[in-house]
Amino acid sequence: MRLDVVTIFPGYFDALELSLLGKARQRGLIDLRVHDLREHAHDRHRTVDDTPAGGGAGMVMKPEPWGEALDGILADGRAAAGGDADPDPLIIFPSPAGDVFTQSMARELAEESHLVFGCGRYEGIDQRVFDEYAARGRVRLVSIGDYVLNGGEVATIAMIEAIGRLVPGVVGNPESLVEESHEEDGLLEYPSYTKPATWRGREVPPVLLGGNHRAIAEWRREQRVERTRRVRPDLLPRERPARHAADE
Ligand code: 6GU
């Protein structure tokens, strides 16, 4: 999978040299390229922002550096595909105004061969950049949740980690992918324990030490349902609405 990121802070993405994703890059499973937007600003101060048309607070990212950066990546993607059926890359702009990123979206995006992330800062990117690339190909605005970040970088790292680990071969034991929160049946994970059997007077639940695999599986299932009911009831399959006493 090829991933391109456009940002004014390439340093954020050093984190993706670590751990599982870093190894996947070394093994050639993930080809991640980080581009500094300022390389495409040609004035003396390498300006990427300007005041908003119509006035107002904050600054807006200028369209020209974005156009040059994205055109370069798209052209390079076509050249790398060598004239083959080049699947049109999907351009993602992290934005609190986008569709909410979920595990199901991560699964969908993991099927793509080329994703481009455009990380905005300040009050956002000139709208014509979205309009231009949406007219020429596929563009999505994606939010990682209902809170405000200073820019798209941290959101992009979160998305790349969630998507990257679903790329075949990235996670060594594919079984570890299915038993997780938000996978399989949409329930949260069960609590995990290891040795010692007693720590600061706290015991590992005896069922886990009893060797009865059926009982362990049942206990884990109960824990998942109970935990989900307690912290994320919105994730539970819809139960029939409780009948009012007056209906009896
Ligand atoms: Cl994708 N970007 C920004 N700036 N803030 C966010 C976000 C994205 N998702 C949630 N908050």
CSV table of C-alpha atoms and ligand atoms in Angstrom, one decimal:
chain,number,residue,atom,x,y,z
A,1,MET,CA,0.0,0.0,0.0
A,2,ARG,CA,1.3,3.5,-0.9
A,3,LEU,CA,0.6,6.3,1.5
A,4,ASP,CA,1.5,10.0,0.8
A,5,VAL,CA,1.2,12.7,3.5
A,6,VAL,CA,1.3,16.4,2.8
A,7,THR,CA,2.0,18.5,5.9
A,8,ILE,CA,3.9,21.6,7.2
A,9,PHE,CA,5.2,19.4,10.1
A,10,PRO,CA,6.9,16.3,8.6
A,11,GLY,CA,8.4,15.6,12.0
A,12,TYR,CA,5.1,14.4,13.4
A,13,PHE,CA,5.4,11.4,11.2
A,14,ASP,CA,8.7,10.2,12.6
A,15,ALA,CA,6.5,8.2,15.0
A,16,LEU,CA,5.6,5.9,12.1
A,17,GLU,CA,9.2,4.6,12.0
A,18,LEU,CA,8.5,2.8,15.3
A,19,SER,CA,7.0,-0.5,16.2
A,20,LEU,CA,4.8,-2.5,13.9
A,21,LEU,CA,4.3,0.1,11.2
A,22,GLY,CA,8.0,0.9,11.1
A,23,LYS,CA,8.7,-2.8,10.5
A,24,ALA,CA,6.0,-3.0,7.8
A,25,ARG,CA,7.7,-0.1,6.0
A,26,GLN,CA,11.1,-1.8,6.2
A,27,ARG,CA,9.6,-5.0,4.8
A,28,GLY,CA,8.1,-3.0,1.9
A,29,LEU,CA,4.4,-3.7,2.9
A,30,ILE,CA,3.8,0.0,3.4
A,31,ASP,CA,5.4,2.7,1.3
A,32,LEU,CA,4.9,5.9,3.3
A,33,ARG,CA,6.2,9.2,1.9
A,34,VAL,CA,5.9,12.4,3.8
A,35,HIS,CA,6.0,15.7,1.9
A,36,ASP,CA,6.7,19.2,3.3
A,37,LEU,CA,4.0,21.6,1.9
A,38,ARG,CA,6.5,24.4,2.3
A,39,GLU,CA,8.6,23.0,-0.5
A,40,HIS,CA,5.8,24.1,-2.7
A,41,ALA,CA,5.7,27.7,-1.5
A,42,HIS,CA,8.0,29.8,-3.6
A,43,ASP,CA,8.2,33.2,-1.9
A,44,ARG,CA,11.1,34.2,0.3
A,45,HIS,CA,9.2,33.2,3.5
A,46,ARG,CA,7.7,30.0,2.1
A,47,THR,CA,4.2,31.3,3.0
A,48,VAL,CA,1.4,28.7,3.0
A,49,ASP,CA,-1.4,30.7,4.6
A,50,ASP,CA,-3.2,34.0,4.1
A,51,THR,CA,-6.1,36.0,5.6
A,52,PRO,CA,-9.6,34.8,5.0
A,53,ALA,CA,-11.6,36.2,2.1
A,54,GLY,CA,-14.5,38.1,3.6
A,55,GLY,CA,-12.6,38.7,6.9
A,56,GLY,CA,-12.7,36.9,10.2
A,57,ALA,CA,-10.3,35.3,12.6
A,58,GLY,CA,-7.4,33.1,11.8
A,59,MET,CA,-5.6,32.2,8.6
A,60,VAL,CA,-6.5,30.0,5.7
A,61,MET,CA,-4.1,27.7,3.8
A,62,LYS,CA,-3.4,29.1,0.3
A,63,PRO,CA,-4.5,26.9,-2.7
A,64,GLU,CA,-1.3,27.1,-4.8
A,65,PRO,CA,1.1,25.1,-2.7
A,66,TRP,CA,-1.5,22.4,-2.2
A,67,GLY,CA,-2.2,22.3,-5.9
A,68,GLU,CA,1.5,21.8,-6.7
A,69,ALA,CA,2.1,19.2,-4.0
A,70,LEU,CA,-1.0,17.1,-4.9
A,71,ASP,CA,-0.4,17.3,-8.6
A,72,GLY,CA,3.2,16.1,-8.0
A,73,ILE,CA,2.0,13.1,-6.0
A,74,LEU,CA,-0.8,12.2,-8.4
A,75,ALA,CA,1.7,12.4,-11.4
A,76,ASP,CA,4.2,10.3,-9.5
A,77,GLY,CA,1.5,7.7,-8.6
A,78,ARG,CA,0.6,7.4,-12.3
A,79,ALA,CA,4.3,7.0,-13.3
A,80,ALA,CA,4.9,4.4,-10.6
A,81,ALA,CA,1.9,2.4,-11.9
A,82,GLY,CA,3.7,2.4,-15.2
A,83,GLY,CA,0.6,3.1,-17.3
A,84,ASP,CA,-1.0,0.0,-15.8
A,85,ALA,CA,-4.6,0.2,-14.8
A,86,ASP,CA,-3.7,2.8,-12.1
A,87,PRO,CA,-6.3,2.8,-9.5
A,88,ASP,CA,-7.1,6.4,-8.8
A,89,PRO,CA,-5.7,7.3,-5.4
A,90,LEU,CA,-8.2,8.4,-2.7
A,91,ILE,CA,-7.3,11.8,-1.2
A,92,ILE,CA,-8.3,12.2,2.5
A,93,PHE,CA,-8.4,15.6,4.2
A,94,PRO,CA,-8.6,15.1,8.0
A,95,SER,CA,-11.2,17.6,9.2
A,96,PRO,CA,-13.5,17.9,12.2
A,97,ALA,CA,-16.2,18.5,9.5
A,98,GLY,CA,-15.7,15.1,7.9
A,99,ASP,CA,-17.3,11.7,8.2
A,100,VAL,CA,-16.4,10.0,11.4
A,101,PHE,CA,-13.5,7.5,11.1
A,102,THR,CA,-14.5,4.0,12.4
A,103,GLN,CA,-13.1,0.5,12.3
A,104,SER,CA,-15.4,-0.2,9.4
A,105,MET,CA,-14.0,2.8,7.5
A,106,ALA,CA,-10.5,1.5,8.4
A,107,ARG,CA,-11.3,-1.8,6.8
A,108,GLU,CA,-12.7,-0.2,3.7
A,109,LEU,CA,-9.6,2.1,3.4
A,110,ALA,CA,-7.2,-0.8,3.9
A,111,GLU,CA,-8.4,-2.2,0.5
A,112,GLU,CA,-7.1,0.9,-1.3
A,113,SER,CA,-3.7,0.7,-3.0
A,114,HIS,CA,-2.9,4.4,-2.7
A,115,LEU,CA,-4.1,6.9,-0.1
A,116,VAL,CA,-3.1,10.6,0.1
A,117,PHE,CA,-3.5,12.6,3.3
A,118,GLY,CA,-3.7,16.4,3.2
A,119,CYS,CA,-3.1,17.8,6.6
A,120,GLY,CA,-4.6,21.2,7.1
A,121,ARG,CA,-3.6,23.7,9.8
A,122,TYR,CA,-5.0,27.1,10.9
A,123,GLU,CA,-8.6,27.6,10.0
A,124,GLY,CA,-8.5,25.2,7.1
A,125,ILE,CA,-7.6,24.9,3.5
A,126,ASP,CA,-9.1,27.1,0.7
A,127,GLN,CA,-12.3,25.3,-0.4
A,128,ARG,CA,-11.2,25.3,-4.0
A,129,VAL,CA,-8.5,22.7,-3.3
A,130,PHE,CA,-11.2,20.2,-2.2
A,131,ASP,CA,-13.4,21.2,-5.1
A,132,GLU,CA,-10.6,20.8,-7.6
A,133,TYR,CA,-9.5,17.3,-6.6
A,134,ALA,CA,-13.1,16.1,-6.0
A,135,ALA,CA,-13.8,17.1,-9.7
A,136,ARG,CA,-10.7,15.2,-10.8
A,137,GLY,CA,-11.0,12.1,-8.6
A,138,ARG,CA,-11.9,10.8,-5.2
A,139,VAL,CA,-11.8,13.1,-2.1
A,140,ARG,CA,-13.1,12.4,1.4
A,141,LEU,CA,-13.1,14.6,4.5
A,142,VAL,CA,-12.6,12.4,7.6
A,143,SER,CA,-12.9,13.3,11.3
A,144,ILE,CA,-11.5,11.1,14.1
A,145,GLY,CA,-14.0,12.3,16.7
A,146,ASP,CA,-16.0,15.1,18.2
A,147,TYR,CA,-13.2,17.3,19.6
A,148,VAL,CA,-10.8,19.8,18.1
A,149,LEU,CA,-7.2,19.3,17.2
A,150,ASN,CA,-4.8,21.9,16.0
A,151,GLY,CA,-4.3,20.3,12.7
A,152,GLY,CA,-4.7,17.0,10.7
A,153,GLU,CA,-1.3,15.5,11.6
A,154,VAL,CA,-2.3,13.6,14.8
A,155,ALA,CA,-5.6,12.5,13.1
A,156,THR,CA,-3.6,11.2,10.1
A,157,ILE,CA,-1.2,9.2,12.3
A,158,ALA,CA,-4.2,7.6,14.1
A,159,MET,CA,-5.8,6.7,10.7
A,160,ILE,CA,-2.6,5.3,9.3
A,161,GLU,CA,-2.0,3.1,12.3
A,162,ALA,CA,-5.6,1.8,12.2
A,163,ILE,CA,-5.5,1.2,8.4
A,164,GLY,CA,-1.9,0.0,8.2
A,165,ARG,CA,-2.4,-2.8,10.7
A,166,LEU,CA,-5.2,-4.2,8.5
A,167,VAL,CA,-2.8,-4.5,5.5
A,168,PRO,CA,-2.1,-8.2,5.1
A,169,GLY,CA,1.2,-9.2,6.7
A,170,VAL,CA,1.6,-6.1,8.9
A,171,VAL,CA,0.3,-7.9,12.0
A,172,GLY,CA,2.2,-11.1,12.5
A,173,ASN,CA,-0.7,-13.2,13.9
A,174,PRO,CA,-3.9,-12.3,12.0
A,175,GLU,CA,-5.9,-14.0,14.7
A,176,SER,CA,-5.0,-11.1,17.0
A,177,LEU,CA,-6.9,-8.8,14.6
A,178,VAL,CA,-10.3,-10.5,15.1
A,179,GLU,CA,-10.6,-10.7,18.9
A,180,GLU,CA,-10.3,-6.9,19.4
A,181,SER,CA,-12.6,-4.2,20.4
A,182,HIS,CA,-14.8,-3.0,17.5
A,183,GLU,CA,-14.0,-6.1,15.4
A,184,GLU,CA,-16.0,-9.3,14.9
A,185,ASP,CA,-19.2,-8.5,16.8
A,186,GLY,CA,-18.6,-4.9,17.7
A,187,LEU,CA,-18.2,-5.6,21.4
A,188,LEU,CA,-15.4,-4.2,23.5
A,189,GLU,CA,-12.5,-6.5,24.5
A,190,TYR,CA,-12.5,-8.7,27.7
A,191,PRO,CA,-9.9,-7.8,30.4
A,192,SER,CA,-6.5,-9.6,30.2
A,193,TYR,CA,-4.3,-10.9,32.9
A,194,THR,CA,-0.8,-12.5,33.1
A,195,LYS,CA,1.4,-13.9,35.9
A,196,PRO,CA,1.8,-13.6,38.9
A,197,ALA,CA,-1.5,-15.1,40.0
A,198,THR,CA,-1.6,-12.7,42.9
A,199,TRP,CA,-0.3,-9.1,42.7
A,200,ARG,CA,-0.7,-6.7,45.6
A,201,GLY,CA,-3.5,-8.9,46.9
A,202,ARG,CA,-5.3,-8.8,43.6
A,203,GLU,CA,-6.1,-12.2,42.1
A,204,VAL,CA,-6.3,-13.3,38.5
A,205,PRO,CA,-10.0,-14.5,38.1
A,206,PRO,CA,-9.8,-18.2,39.1
A,207,VAL,CA,-11.7,-19.3,36.0
A,208,LEU,CA,-8.7,-18.2,33.9
A,209,LEU,CA,-6.4,-20.6,35.9
A,210,GLY,CA,-8.8,-23.6,35.8
A,211,GLY,CA,-8.0,-24.8,32.3
A,212,ASN,CA,-11.6,-25.2,31.3
A,213,HIS,CA,-11.6,-23.6,27.9
A,214,ARG,CA,-15.4,-23.6,27.5
A,215,ALA,CA,-15.8,-21.8,30.8
A,216,ILE,CA,-13.0,-19.4,29.9
A,217,ALA,CA,-14.7,-18.5,26.6
A,218,GLU,CA,-18.0,-18.0,28.3
A,219,TRP,CA,-16.5,-15.8,31.0
A,220,ARG,CA,-14.8,-13.7,28.4
A,221,ARG,CA,-18.0,-13.3,26.4
A,222,GLU,CA,-19.8,-12.2,29.6
A,223,GLN,CA,-17.1,-9.7,30.4
A,224,ARG,CA,-17.3,-8.2,26.9
A,225,VAL,CA,-21.1,-7.8,27.0
A,226,GLU,CA,-21.0,-6.4,30.6
A,227,ARG,CA,-18.2,-3.9,29.7
A,228,THR,CA,-19.9,-2.8,26.6
A,229,ARG,CA,-23.2,-2.3,28.4
A,230,ARG,CA,-21.5,-0.3,31.1
A,231,VAL,CA,-19.2,2.0,29.0
A,232,ARG,CA,-20.6,1.9,25.4
A,233,PRO,CA,-24.2,0.8,25.4
A,234,ASP,CA,-24.5,2.5,21.9
A,235,LEU,CA,-22.4,-0.4,20.5
A,236,LEU,CA,-24.8,-3.1,21.7
A,237,PRO,CA,-27.1,-4.6,19.1
A,238,ARG,CA,-30.5,-2.9,19.5
A,239,GLU,CA,-32.6,-4.6,22.2
A,240,ARG,CA,-36.4,-4.5,21.9
A,241,PRO,CA,-37.5,-1.2,23.6
A,242,ALA,CA,-38.6,-1.9,27.2
A,243,ARG,CA,-42.4,-1.8,27.4
A,244,HIS,CA,-43.9,0.8,29.6
A,245,ALA,CA,-46.0,-0.4,32.5
A,246,ALA,CA,-48.9,1.5,31.0
A,247,ASP,CA,-48.7,-0.8,27.9
A,248,GLU,CA,-49.2,-4.0,30.0
B,1,6GU,CL1,-9.4,15.0,11.3
B,1,6GU,N1,-8.7,17.3,12.3
B,1,6GU,C1,-8.8,18.3,13.3
B,1,6GU,N2,-8.1,19.4,13.1
B,1,6GU,N3,-9.5,18.2,14.4
B,1,6GU,C2,-10.1,17.0,14.5
B,1,6GU,C3,-10.1,16.0,13.6
B,1,6GU,C4,-9.4,16.2,12.5
B,1,6GU,N4,-10.9,15.0,14.0
B,1,6GU,C5,-11.4,15.4,15.2
B,1,6GU,N5,-10.9,16.6,15.5
